[in-house]
Coordinates of C-alpha atoms in Angstrom, one line a residue:
X7 CA 75.5 29.5 144.6
X8 CA 74.6 32.9 143.2
X9 CA 73.3 32.5 139.9
X10 CA 75.4 33.9 137.1
X11 CA 74.2 35.6 133.6
X12 CA 75.9 35.7 130.4
X13 CA 75.4 36.8 126.9
X14 CA 77.3 35.2 123.8
X15 CA 77.7 36.5 120.6
X16 CA 77.3 35.1 117.1
X17 CA 79.9 36.6 114.7
X18 CA 81.1 36.2 111.3
X19 CA 80.8 37.3 107.4
X20 CA 77.3 37.2 105.9
X21 CA 75.4 34.2 104.8
X22 CA 78.0 32.0 106.5
X23 CA 75.1 30.8 108.7
X24 CA 75.0 32.6 112.3
X25 CA 71.2 33.0 112.5
X26 CA 70.6 29.3 111.4
X27 CA 73.0 27.9 114.2
X28 CA 71.3 30.4 116.6
X29 CA 68.0 29.0 115.5
X30 CA 69.2 25.6 115.7
X31 CA 70.2 26.1 119.3
X32 CA 67.5 27.9 120.7
X33 CA 64.6 27.4 118.2
X34 CA 63.8 31.0 118.1
X35 CA 64.4 32.6 114.5
X36 CA 66.5 35.9 115.2
X37 CA 65.3 37.3 111.7
X38 CA 61.9 39.4 113.0
X39 CA 62.1 42.2 110.2
X40 CA 60.6 41.6 107.1
X41 CA 63.3 43.2 105.2
X42 CA 65.3 40.5 106.7
X43 CA 63.3 37.9 106.0
X44 CA 63.0 39.2 102.0
X45 CA 66.9 39.5 101.9
X46 CA 67.8 36.8 103.9
X47 CA 70.4 38.6 106.2
X48 CA 70.4 40.0 109.7
X49 CA 70.1 44.2 109.5
X50 CA 69.5 44.3 113.2
X51 CA 70.6 42.3 116.6
X52 CA 68.6 39.4 117.1
X53 CA 68.6 37.9 120.5
X54 CA 67.1 34.3 122.0
X55 CA 67.6 32.2 125.1
X56 CA 69.8 30.0 125.0
X57 CA 70.2 28.1 128.1
X58 CA 68.7 28.0 131.6
X59 CA 69.5 26.0 135.0
X60 CA 70.1 26.7 138.5
X61 CA 73.5 28.2 138.2
X62 CA 73.0 29.7 134.6
X63 CA 71.1 31.7 131.8
X64 CA 73.2 32.2 129.0
X65 CA 71.6 34.5 126.0
X66 CA 72.7 35.0 122.3
X67 CA 73.0 37.6 120.0
X68 CA 73.0 37.4 116.7
X69 CA 74.6 40.2 115.2
X70 CA 74.8 41.6 111.5
X71 CA 77.6 40.1 109.2
X72 CA 77.2 42.6 106.3
X73 CA 79.8 45.5 106.1
X74 CA 76.8 47.8 105.8
X75 CA 75.5 46.6 109.0
X76 CA 79.0 46.9 111.3
X77 CA 77.5 49.6 113.3
X78 CA 75.0 46.9 114.9
X79 CA 77.7 44.5 114.8
X80 CA 79.6 46.6 116.9
X81 CA 76.8 47.2 119.3
X82 CA 76.1 43.5 119.7
X83 CA 79.3 42.4 120.6
X84 CA 80.0 45.1 123.0
X85 CA 78.3 43.3 125.9
X86 CA 78.9 39.5 125.4
X87 CA 80.9 37.4 127.3
X88 CA 81.8 34.7 124.5
X89 CA 81.4 34.4 121.0
X90 CA 81.1 32.0 118.6
X91 CA 82.9 33.0 115.1
X92 CA 80.9 31.5 112.3
X93 CA 82.7 30.1 109.2
X94 CA 81.0 28.6 106.3
X95 CA 82.9 25.5 105.1
X96 CA 82.1 26.6 101.5
X97 CA 83.7 29.7 101.5
X98 CA 86.1 29.8 104.7
X99 CA 87.5 33.3 106.2
X100 CA 86.1 36.6 104.4
X101 CA 86.7 40.1 104.6
X102 CA 83.8 40.4 106.9
X103 CA 85.3 37.7 109.1
X104 CA 88.6 39.1 109.4
X105 CA 86.8 42.7 110.3
X106 CA 84.8 40.9 113.0
X107 CA 88.1 39.3 114.5
X108 CA 90.0 42.8 114.5
X109 CA 86.8 44.7 116.4
X110 CA 86.8 41.3 118.7
X111 CA 90.2 41.8 119.7
X112 CA 89.7 45.6 120.2
X113 CA 86.9 45.2 122.6
X114 CA 88.7 42.5 124.7
X115 CA 86.7 39.5 124.2
X116 CA 88.8 36.9 125.4
X117 CA 86.8 33.7 125.3
X118 CA 86.0 32.1 121.8
X119 CA 84.7 29.2 119.7
X120 CA 84.8 28.3 116.1
X121 CA 81.7 26.8 114.2
X122 CA 82.5 25.8 110.7
X123 CA 78.9 25.5 109.5
X124 CA 77.6 24.2 106.0
X125 CA 79.7 21.3 106.4
X126 CA 76.9 19.3 104.4
X127 CA 77.9 21.4 101.2
X128 CA 81.7 20.0 101.1
X129 CA 83.7 17.1 101.4
X130 CA 85.7 15.9 104.5
X131 CA 88.8 16.7 102.7
X132 CA 88.0 20.0 101.7
X133 CA 86.6 20.4 105.7
X134 CA 90.2 20.1 106.8
X135 CA 91.9 23.1 103.9
X136 CA 89.1 25.5 105.7
X137 CA 90.0 24.1 109.3
X138 CA 93.9 25.3 108.1
X139 CA 92.9 28.3 106.6
X140 CA 91.2 29.3 109.5
X141 CA 93.9 28.6 111.9
X142 CA 96.3 30.5 109.7
X143 CA 94.2 33.5 110.2
X144 CA 93.5 33.0 114.0
X145 CA 97.1 32.7 114.9
X146 CA 98.0 35.2 117.0
X147 CA 94.4 36.2 117.8
X148 CA 92.3 35.6 121.4
X149 CA 91.3 32.9 118.9
X150 CA 94.4 30.6 118.4
X151 CA 93.4 28.4 120.3
X152 CA 89.9 27.9 120.2
X153 CA 88.1 24.7 120.1
X154 CA 86.5 24.1 116.6
X155 CA 83.1 22.4 116.2
X156 CA 81.8 21.1 113.1
X157 CA 78.2 22.4 112.3
X158 CA 75.3 21.5 109.7
X159 CA 72.4 23.5 111.3
X160 CA 70.0 21.9 108.9
X161 CA 70.3 18.5 110.2
X162 CA 71.7 19.6 113.8
X163 CA 74.8 18.0 113.5
X164 CA 77.4 19.6 116.0
X165 CA 74.7 21.5 117.7
X166 CA 74.5 19.6 120.9
X167 CA 78.3 19.4 120.8
X168 CA 78.7 23.2 120.7
X169 CA 75.9 24.2 123.2
X170 CA 77.6 21.8 125.8
X171 CA 81.0 23.6 125.1
X172 CA 79.4 27.4 125.1
X173 CA 77.4 25.6 128.9
X174 CA 81.3 24.9 129.8
X175 CA 82.7 27.4 128.9
X176 CA 80.8 30.1 130.6
X177 CA 80.7 27.9 134.2
X178 CA 84.6 28.0 134.3
X179 CA 84.4 31.9 133.1
X180 CA 83.3 34.9 136.0
X181 CA 80.3 37.0 135.6
X182 CA 80.3 40.6 135.2
X183 CA 79.8 43.1 138.0
X184 CA 76.6 42.9 139.4
X185 CA 77.4 44.6 142.8
X186 CA 78.2 47.9 141.0
X187 CA 75.9 50.2 140.0
X188 CA 73.5 49.7 137.1
X189 CA 74.5 50.4 133.3
X190 CA 72.3 49.6 130.2
X191 CA 73.5 50.8 127.1
X192 CA 70.2 51.2 124.6
X193 CA 70.4 49.4 121.6
X194 CA 66.5 49.2 120.7
X195 CA 63.8 51.8 121.2
X196 CA 60.1 50.5 120.9
X197 CA 56.4 51.6 122.0
X198 CA 54.1 48.6 123.2
X199 CA 50.6 49.6 123.0
X200 CA 49.3 50.9 126.4
X201 CA 52.6 50.1 128.2
X202 CA 54.7 52.8 126.6
X203 CA 57.9 53.3 125.7
X204 CA 60.8 49.8 126.0
X205 CA 64.3 50.2 125.9
X206 CA 66.4 46.8 125.0
X207 CA 69.9 46.1 125.5
X208 CA 72.3 44.3 127.7
X209 CA 73.3 44.9 131.3
X210 CA 76.5 45.8 131.4
X211 CA 76.8 45.6 135.2
X212 CA 75.0 46.1 138.2
X213 CA 70.9 45.0 138.9
X214 CA 67.9 46.6 138.0
X215 CA 64.6 46.5 139.7
X216 CA 61.0 47.1 138.9
X217 CA 59.8 50.6 140.1
X218 CA 63.5 51.8 140.5
X219 CA 64.2 55.5 139.8
X220 CA 66.9 55.5 136.7
X221 CA 68.3 58.2 134.4
X222 CA 69.0 58.3 130.8
X223 CA 72.4 59.7 130.2
X224 CA 73.9 61.5 128.9
X225 CA 70.4 63.5 128.3
X226 CA 70.1 63.4 132.2
X227 CA 66.1 62.4 132.1
X228 CA 64.6 61.0 134.9
X229 CA 62.5 57.9 134.5
X230 CA 61.4 54.7 136.5
X231 CA 61.5 51.1 135.6
X232 CA 57.6 50.6 135.6
X233 CA 58.1 46.7 134.1
X234 CA 61.0 44.4 133.2
X235 CA 61.4 41.4 131.1
X236 CA 64.1 38.7 130.6
X237 CA 63.2 37.2 127.1
X238 CA 59.8 38.2 127.1
X239 CA 59.2 36.9 130.5
X240 CA 58.1 39.5 133.3
X241 CA 61.1 39.9 135.9
X242 CA 61.3 41.6 139.3
X243 CA 64.9 42.3 138.3
X244 CA 67.6 42.2 135.5
X245 CA 70.9 41.4 136.6
X246 CA 74.4 42.0 134.7
X247 CA 74.8 39.8 131.5
X248 CA 71.4 39.7 130.8
X249 CA 69.7 40.5 127.9
X250 CA 66.6 42.9 129.2
X251 CA 63.6 44.9 128.0
X252 CA 62.9 48.1 130.6
X253 CA 59.3 49.7 130.1
X254 CA 60.1 53.2 131.0
X255 CA 57.7 55.8 132.6
X256 CA 58.4 59.4 132.4
X257 CA 59.8 59.6 128.7
X258 CA 58.6 59.0 124.8
X259 CA 60.2 57.0 122.4
X260 CA 60.9 60.0 120.4
X261 CA 63.1 61.4 123.3
X262 CA 65.8 57.8 123.6
X263 CA 67.6 56.7 120.9
X264 CA 70.5 54.1 120.5
X265 CA 73.6 54.9 122.2
X266 CA 71.7 56.4 125.3
X267 CA 72.3 54.9 128.4
X268 CA 70.1 53.5 131.2
X269 CA 71.7 54.1 134.8
X270 CA 71.0 54.2 138.5
X271 CA 74.0 56.2 139.4
X272 CA 74.9 59.5 139.4
X273 CA 78.6 58.4 139.6
X274 CA 78.9 57.8 135.8
X275 CA 80.5 60.3 133.9
X276 CA 79.2 62.3 130.8
X277 CA 82.3 63.7 128.8
X278 CA 83.4 64.9 125.3
X279 CA 87.4 64.5 125.9
X280 CA 88.3 61.0 126.5
X281 CA 92.2 59.6 127.5
X282 CA 92.8 56.3 125.7
X283 CA 95.2 53.4 124.8
X284 CA 94.5 52.3 121.4
X285 CA 96.1 49.8 119.0
X286 CA 95.8 49.9 115.1
X287 CA 94.6 47.0 112.6
X288 CA 97.7 45.2 111.6
X289 CA 97.1 46.2 107.6
X290 CA 96.3 50.2 107.5
X291 CA 95.2 51.1 104.2
X292 CA 95.5 55.0 105.0
X293 CA 97.6 56.8 107.3
X294 CA 95.7 57.7 110.8
X295 CA 96.9 61.5 110.7
X296 CA 96.6 64.2 113.6
X297 CA 93.3 65.5 114.2
X298 CA 91.8 63.2 111.9
X299 CA 88.1 62.8 112.1
X300 CA 86.9 59.1 113.4
X301 CA 83.9 57.2 114.1
X302 CA 83.9 56.3 118.1
X303 CA 81.6 53.1 119.1
X304 CA 81.6 52.6 122.2
X305 CA 78.8 50.5 123.8
X306 CA 75.8 50.9 121.6
X307 CA 77.1 54.7 121.0
X308 CA 78.1 56.3 117.7
X309 CA 79.7 59.4 117.8
X310 CA 82.4 61.3 115.6
X311 CA 85.1 63.0 116.8
X312 CA 89.2 63.6 116.2
X313 CA 91.9 61.6 117.3
X314 CA 94.8 63.7 119.0
X315 CA 98.2 62.3 119.7
X316 CA 100.8 63.8 121.6
X317 CA 104.2 61.8 120.5
X318 CA 103.5 61.6 116.5
X319 CA 101.7 63.5 114.1
X320 CA 100.5 60.3 111.9
X321 CA 100.3 56.3 112.1
X322 CA 101.7 54.1 109.6
X323 CA 101.7 50.8 111.5
X324 CA 102.1 50.3 115.2
X325 CA 102.4 46.8 117.1
X326 CA 101.4 48.4 120.6
X327 CA 99.3 50.4 122.3
X328 CA 99.0 54.1 121.5
X329 CA 98.3 56.5 124.1
X330 CA 96.4 59.5 122.8
X331 CA 93.1 61.6 123.2
X332 CA 89.7 61.5 121.7
X333 CA 87.8 65.1 121.3
X334 CA 84.5 64.0 120.6
X335 CA 81.4 66.1 119.3
X336 CA 78.6 65.1 121.4
X337 CA 78.8 64.1 124.8
X338 CA 78.9 60.3 125.9
X339 CA 78.7 58.4 129.5
X340 CA 82.1 56.4 129.8
X341 CA 83.9 55.0 132.7
X342 CA 87.3 53.9 132.5
X343 CA 88.2 50.4 130.9
X344 CA 85.4 50.8 128.7
X345 CA 86.2 48.8 125.5
X346 CA 85.5 51.0 122.0
X347 CA 86.3 50.8 118.2
X348 CA 87.4 53.4 116.1
X349 CA 86.5 53.6 112.2
X350 CA 87.2 55.7 109.5
X351 CA 84.2 57.6 108.4
X352 CA 85.5 57.9 104.9
X353 CA 86.6 55.6 103.2
X354 CA 84.7 53.7 106.2
X355 CA 87.3 51.0 107.4
X356 CA 88.0 49.9 111.0
X357 CA 91.1 51.3 112.2
X358 CA 91.7 50.7 115.6
X359 CA 90.2 50.0 119.2
X360 CA 91.1 50.3 122.7
X361 CA 90.0 51.0 126.2
X362 CA 89.4 54.2 127.9
X363 CA 92.2 55.1 130.7
X364 CA 90.8 58.0 131.9
X365 CA 87.1 59.6 130.7
X366 CA 87.7 62.8 132.6
X367 CA 90.4 64.0 129.7
X368 CA 91.8 67.6 129.8
X369 CA 93.6 69.4 127.1
X370 CA 97.2 68.5 127.2
X371 CA 100.5 70.0 125.3
X372 CA 102.1 67.8 123.0
X373 CA 105.4 66.1 124.1
X374 CA 106.8 63.2 126.0
X375 CA 105.5 64.7 129.7
X376 CA 101.6 64.3 128.6
X377 CA 102.9 60.6 127.4
X378 CA 104.5 60.1 130.7
X379 CA 101.7 61.0 132.1
X380 CA 99.3 59.0 130.5
X381 CA 101.5 56.1 131.2
X382 CA 100.9 56.6 135.2
X383 CA 97.2 56.8 134.4
X384 CA 97.1 53.6 132.2
X385 CA 99.0 51.6 135.0
X386 CA 97.5 52.8 138.2
X387 CA 95.8 49.9 140.4
X388 CA 92.4 51.3 141.8
X389 CA 94.5 52.0 145.2
X390 CA 97.1 53.9 143.2
X391 CA 93.9 55.7 141.2
X392 CA 92.2 56.6 144.6
X393 CA 95.2 57.9 145.6
X394 CA 96.0 60.4 142.9
X395 CA 92.6 61.6 143.5
X396 CA 92.9 62.5 146.6
X397 CA 96.3 63.7 146.3
X398 CA 95.3 66.2 143.7
X399 CA 92.0 67.6 145.5
X400 CA 93.1 66.6 148.7
X401 CA 89.5 65.6 149.8
X402 CA 86.8 64.3 147.9
X403 CA 83.3 63.0 148.2
X404 CA 82.6 59.0 147.4
X405 CA 80.7 60.5 144.5
X406 CA 83.6 62.7 143.5
X407 CA 85.8 60.0 143.7
X408 CA 83.9 57.9 141.9
X409 CA 84.0 60.2 139.3
X410 CA 87.2 61.3 139.3
X411 CA 88.6 57.7 139.3
X412 CA 86.2 55.9 137.0
X413 CA 86.0 53.4 139.2
X414 CA 83.1 50.6 140.3
X415 CA 81.2 52.1 143.5
X416 CA 82.2 48.5 145.1
X417 CA 85.6 48.6 144.0
X418 CA 86.1 51.9 145.4
X419 CA 84.3 50.9 149.0
X420 CA 86.5 48.0 149.3
X421 CA 89.6 50.0 148.6
X422 CA 88.8 53.0 150.8
X423 CA 88.7 50.7 153.9
X424 CA 92.3 50.3 153.9
X425 CA 94.0 52.3 156.9
X426 CA 95.6 55.1 154.5
X427 CA 92.0 56.0 153.7
X428 CA 90.2 58.1 156.3
X429 CA 86.8 59.4 156.2
X430 CA 85.9 62.6 158.3
X431 CA 82.8 64.4 158.8
X432 CA 81.0 61.1 157.9
X433 CA 81.2 61.8 154.0
X434 CA 84.6 63.2 152.8
X435 CA 87.8 61.1 152.3
X436 CA 91.4 62.1 152.5
X437 CA 94.3 60.3 153.1
X438 CA 96.2 59.9 156.4
X439 CA 99.6 61.1 154.9
X440 CA 97.9 64.2 154.1
X441 CA 96.5 64.4 157.7
X442 CA 100.0 64.0 159.0
X443 CA 101.0 66.4 156.6
X444 CA 98.6 69.6 157.6
X445 CA 99.0 68.3 161.5
X446 CA 103.4 68.3 161.0
X447 CA 102.8 72.0 159.4
X448 CA 100.0 73.4 162.2
X449 CA 102.8 72.2 164.4
X450 CA 105.3 74.3 162.9
X451 CA 103.4 77.5 162.5
X452 CA 102.3 77.2 166.4
X453 CA 105.8 76.4 167.5
X454 CA 107.1 79.5 165.9
X455 CA 104.2 81.2 166.9
X456 CA 104.8 80.3 170.9
X457 CA 108.3 81.4 170.3
X458 CA 107.2 84.9 169.3
X459 CA 104.5 85.3 171.3
X460 CA 105.0 83.5 174.5
X461 CA 102.5 85.4 176.2
X462 CA 99.2 84.9 173.9
X463 CA 97.4 81.7 174.6
X464 CA 97.4 80.6 171.1
X465 CA 96.7 81.8 167.4
X466 CA 93.2 82.9 166.2
X467 CA 91.8 79.8 164.5
X468 CA 90.8 82.1 161.3
X469 CA 94.4 83.3 161.1
X470 CA 96.1 80.1 161.9
X471 CA 94.1 78.7 158.6
X472 CA 93.9 81.9 156.4
X473 CA 97.0 80.8 154.2
X474 CA 96.3 77.0 154.4
X475 CA 93.0 77.4 153.1
X476 CA 94.6 78.2 149.9
X477 CA 96.0 75.0 149.6
X478 CA 93.2 72.4 151.7
X479 CA 89.7 72.7 152.1
X480 CA 88.5 74.6 155.5
X481 CA 86.5 71.3 156.6
X482 CA 89.3 69.0 156.5
X483 CA 91.2 71.7 158.4
X484 CA 88.9 72.0 160.8
X485 CA 89.1 68.3 161.1
X486 CA 92.8 67.8 161.6
X487 CA 92.6 70.4 164.2
X488 CA 89.4 68.7 166.3
X489 CA 91.0 65.4 166.0
X490 CA 94.7 67.2 166.8
X491 CA 93.0 68.1 169.9
X492 CA 91.1 65.0 170.7
X493 CA 94.4 63.2 170.7
X494 CA 96.1 65.9 172.7
X495 CA 98.1 67.3 170.1
X496 CA 96.3 71.1 170.3
X497 CA 94.1 72.6 172.5
X498 CA 91.9 75.7 172.2
X499 CA 90.9 78.5 174.4
X500 CA 88.0 80.4 172.9
X501 CA 88.8 80.6 169.5
X502 CA 92.8 80.6 170.2
X503 CA 94.3 77.6 169.4
X504 CA 97.9 76.6 171.0
X505 CA 99.8 73.3 171.0
X506 CA 98.9 70.9 174.3
X507 CA 102.0 71.4 175.8
X508 CA 102.3 75.4 175.6
X509 CA 101.8 77.4 178.4
X510 CA 101.1 81.3 178.3
X511 CA 104.7 82.9 179.9
X512 CA 106.6 86.4 180.2
X513 CA 110.1 86.2 177.8
X514 CA 113.0 85.5 180.1
X515 CA 113.9 88.7 178.8
X516 CA 111.1 91.1 180.5
X517 CA 110.3 88.4 183.5
X518 CA 112.3 90.8 186.1
X519 CA 110.7 94.0 184.7
X520 CA 107.6 92.4 185.0
X521 CA 107.9 91.6 188.6
X522 CA 109.1 94.8 189.5
X523 CA 105.7 96.2 187.7
X524 CA 103.3 93.7 189.6
X525 CA 105.2 94.8 193.0
X526 CA 104.7 98.3 192.3
X527 CA 101.1 97.8 191.5
X528 CA 100.5 95.7 194.8
X529 CA 102.3 98.3 196.6
X530 CA 99.7 100.9 195.5
X531 CA 96.9 98.5 197.1
X532 CA 93.7 100.5 196.1
X533 CA 94.6 103.9 195.3
X534 CA 96.9 102.8 192.0
X535 CA 98.1 105.3 189.1
X536 CA 97.0 104.9 185.5
X537 CA 98.7 101.5 184.7
X538 CA 100.4 102.7 181.5
X539 CA 102.3 104.7 183.9
X540 CA 103.8 101.2 185.5
X541 CA 104.8 99.7 182.6
X542 CA 106.8 102.9 181.6
X543 CA 108.4 103.0 185.0
X544 CA 109.3 99.4 184.4
X545 CA 111.0 100.2 181.2
X546 CA 108.3 97.6 179.5
X547 CA 108.0 99.2 175.9
X548 CA 104.8 100.1 174.4
X549 CA 105.1 97.1 171.4
X550 CA 104.8 94.7 174.6
X551 CA 102.8 96.9 176.6
X552 CA 99.0 95.3 175.3
X553 CA 100.1 91.6 175.2
X554 CA 101.4 91.6 178.6
X555 CA 98.5 93.5 179.6
X556 CA 96.1 90.5 178.3
X557 CA 98.3 87.9 180.0
X558 CA 98.5 89.4 183.3
X559 CA 94.6 89.6 183.2
X560 CA 94.3 86.3 181.9
X561 CA 97.0 84.7 184.8
X562 CA 94.5 87.0 186.9
X563 CA 97.8 88.6 188.2
X564 CA 96.1 92.0 187.4
X565 CA 91.8 93.0 187.0
X566 CA 91.4 95.7 184.8
X567 CA 88.8 98.3 186.2
X568 CA 88.4 100.0 183.2
X569 CA 90.9 101.1 180.1
X570 CA 93.2 102.9 182.5
X571 CA 93.1 101.4 186.0
X572 CA 94.0 97.9 187.1
X573 CA 94.2 96.6 190.6
X574 CA 96.6 93.7 191.8
X575 CA 94.6 90.1 191.5
X576 CA 95.0 89.5 195.0
X577 CA 94.0 92.7 196.1
X578 CA 91.2 92.9 193.9
X579 CA 90.0 89.7 195.5
X580 CA 90.6 90.4 199.0
X581 CA 88.6 93.7 198.6
X582 CA 85.6 91.9 197.0
X583 CA 86.0 89.6 199.9
X584 CA 85.6 92.4 202.4
X585 CA 83.2 94.5 200.7
X586 CA 80.8 91.1 200.9
X587 CA 82.1 90.5 204.3
X588 CA 80.2 94.0 205.6
X589 CA 77.2 94.3 203.6
X590 CA 73.9 92.4 203.1
X591 CA 72.6 90.7 200.1
X592 CA 72.3 94.4 198.9
X593 CA 74.5 97.6 199.2
X594 CA 74.7 101.3 197.7
X595 CA 77.5 103.1 196.3
X596 CA 77.9 105.5 199.7
X597 CA 77.7 102.3 201.4
X598 CA 80.8 100.8 199.7
X599 CA 82.8 103.7 199.6
X600 CA 82.5 103.9 203.8
X601 CA 83.7 100.3 203.8
X602 CA 86.5 100.4 201.0
X603 CA 87.4 104.1 202.0
X604 CA 87.7 104.7 197.8
X605 CA 87.2 108.0 196.1
X606 CA 84.8 107.9 193.1
X607 CA 87.4 107.8 190.8
X608 CA 88.5 104.4 191.8
X609 CA 85.1 102.9 193.4
X610 CA 82.6 103.6 190.0
X611 CA 85.0 101.7 187.8
X612 CA 85.2 98.8 190.6
X613 CA 81.4 98.6 191.0
X614 CA 81.1 98.5 187.3
X615 CA 84.0 95.5 187.2
X616 CA 82.1 93.8 189.6
X617 CA 78.9 93.9 187.7
X618 CA 81.1 92.9 184.7
X619 CA 81.8 89.8 186.1
X620 CA 78.9 88.8 187.6
X621 CA 79.4 89.3 191.0
X622 CA 76.9 91.8 191.6
X623 CA 73.8 93.1 189.3
X624 CA 72.7 96.5 189.4
X625 CA 69.3 97.1 190.6
X626 CA 68.2 100.9 190.3
X627 CA 70.4 102.6 193.0
X628 CA 71.6 99.6 194.6
X629 CA 74.1 96.0 193.7
X630 CA 72.5 92.8 194.7
X631 CA 74.9 90.2 195.4
X632 CA 74.6 87.3 192.9

């Protein structure tokens, strides 16, 4: 069985025993900073290994509970798979407990366990009152059915029980995607003497290997993973769900900050406008107004922006999702499905949260039409979003598809195996329906052309595609034509394209006159008049002459000597045979005149035509048969 990696978080009000519980579970004191020791509160995120066997590896994040450290708290829970909500028995549910519950809801964290700590400080009857209080607060939340465990961290009562419950819960849970492109939002940057710059964070998705080239986004800095550590132990790889520290070469500590993201792929989108679906807290203290400044917390990133509504100008209360947009002051890296928290900068409070519908937001009009479009984006399956992107762009590379749809590379690769999607040129994707549509359009254009220009072998390819290139990429049009030729829908002669079954022919209305003109030309044998005279005598109009002349020449019915004279095809061929049969390997002009009885008026153009056809080659004053 493939090993799975998870990170759990401790959340709750300040001084409710999160750090003590973490230490009891892991034997690691996550309060590292001097200030944390002195003040006995967690300021930064604390990390510790909880459990490992052949199937599982579980890490713990102890997140700060004090309201001043809500930023670190959001950064911590954004990458976790299960939450232990810590509530002290002697205090019950407190303001930060409620705010943490809201944040966990907005971040979409579904698995939770409630730890009632400090049970040594109260009697059993009071514990029952606390449990009722907690149940009332949790009713209707993701923790509504969460199991309770009574904890005394000092005596270790309940510690083994909650540990086994965590292990059991995670064994039944799916791990994060380890197959997609690597992504690690940075929550700590520091230096190690003799090693250089180190970043730490939770691996959101994908896998990173020692020596791998990576990028720091949105800055675009190229780095290399010199070394990797997981819980202070060297590791050749780090997987989705793990806490990892990566020693980076090619960058200094001053170049990086919390909120930057380490990635392995160009597919992630850097953006300042994101389309989102949000929910607001149950009890808003102040109105949320159109274009109001907000602080966005997404991953470990914290950035200011404005909220833009398309169907309202303010929010007082709302139970359902609101489709809207965030326009940010700085670029962030994100993808569809990423969860976030919104806070009011002043007065500071959590106002809501949600998820990214589309990281490639644009500026839209206010009104229901925009809401309808956002609704379509919101509900679209991966296949529907890929299809929509290709219908819009007609043709996209894999990189472009990933960026436009914000779908994981592995998911897209799987979806693209569907027969509705077509890979061409080895790198571009389109839809089968688009190919069929282009082919049908080409067939219609060629049928119309053949009706109007039956003498022509086909349409010049450049002319055929000229107007279509305004709608479709040229390489896609080229592919459809080549594919059509392979499937005997089209055929090509030189630069001319036609329907496969089309045969050039003289229009029925001019067929008799053309026959008469050719009969006259044949009758005059080698001593012909100007070709134009034959067309005029047959009553063939000037506008048809050039096309008909080209057609007759292509069909071998006439052979042009020069711009003015032509021989009937059979006459020309018979004359060549006669001359070849009466000369050796070479001959002079005078010799040819004697054999054919032609004057210089016809002789020179005839010989030059032999040269042009490659039948002879002029060498000084002689012609050499080829």
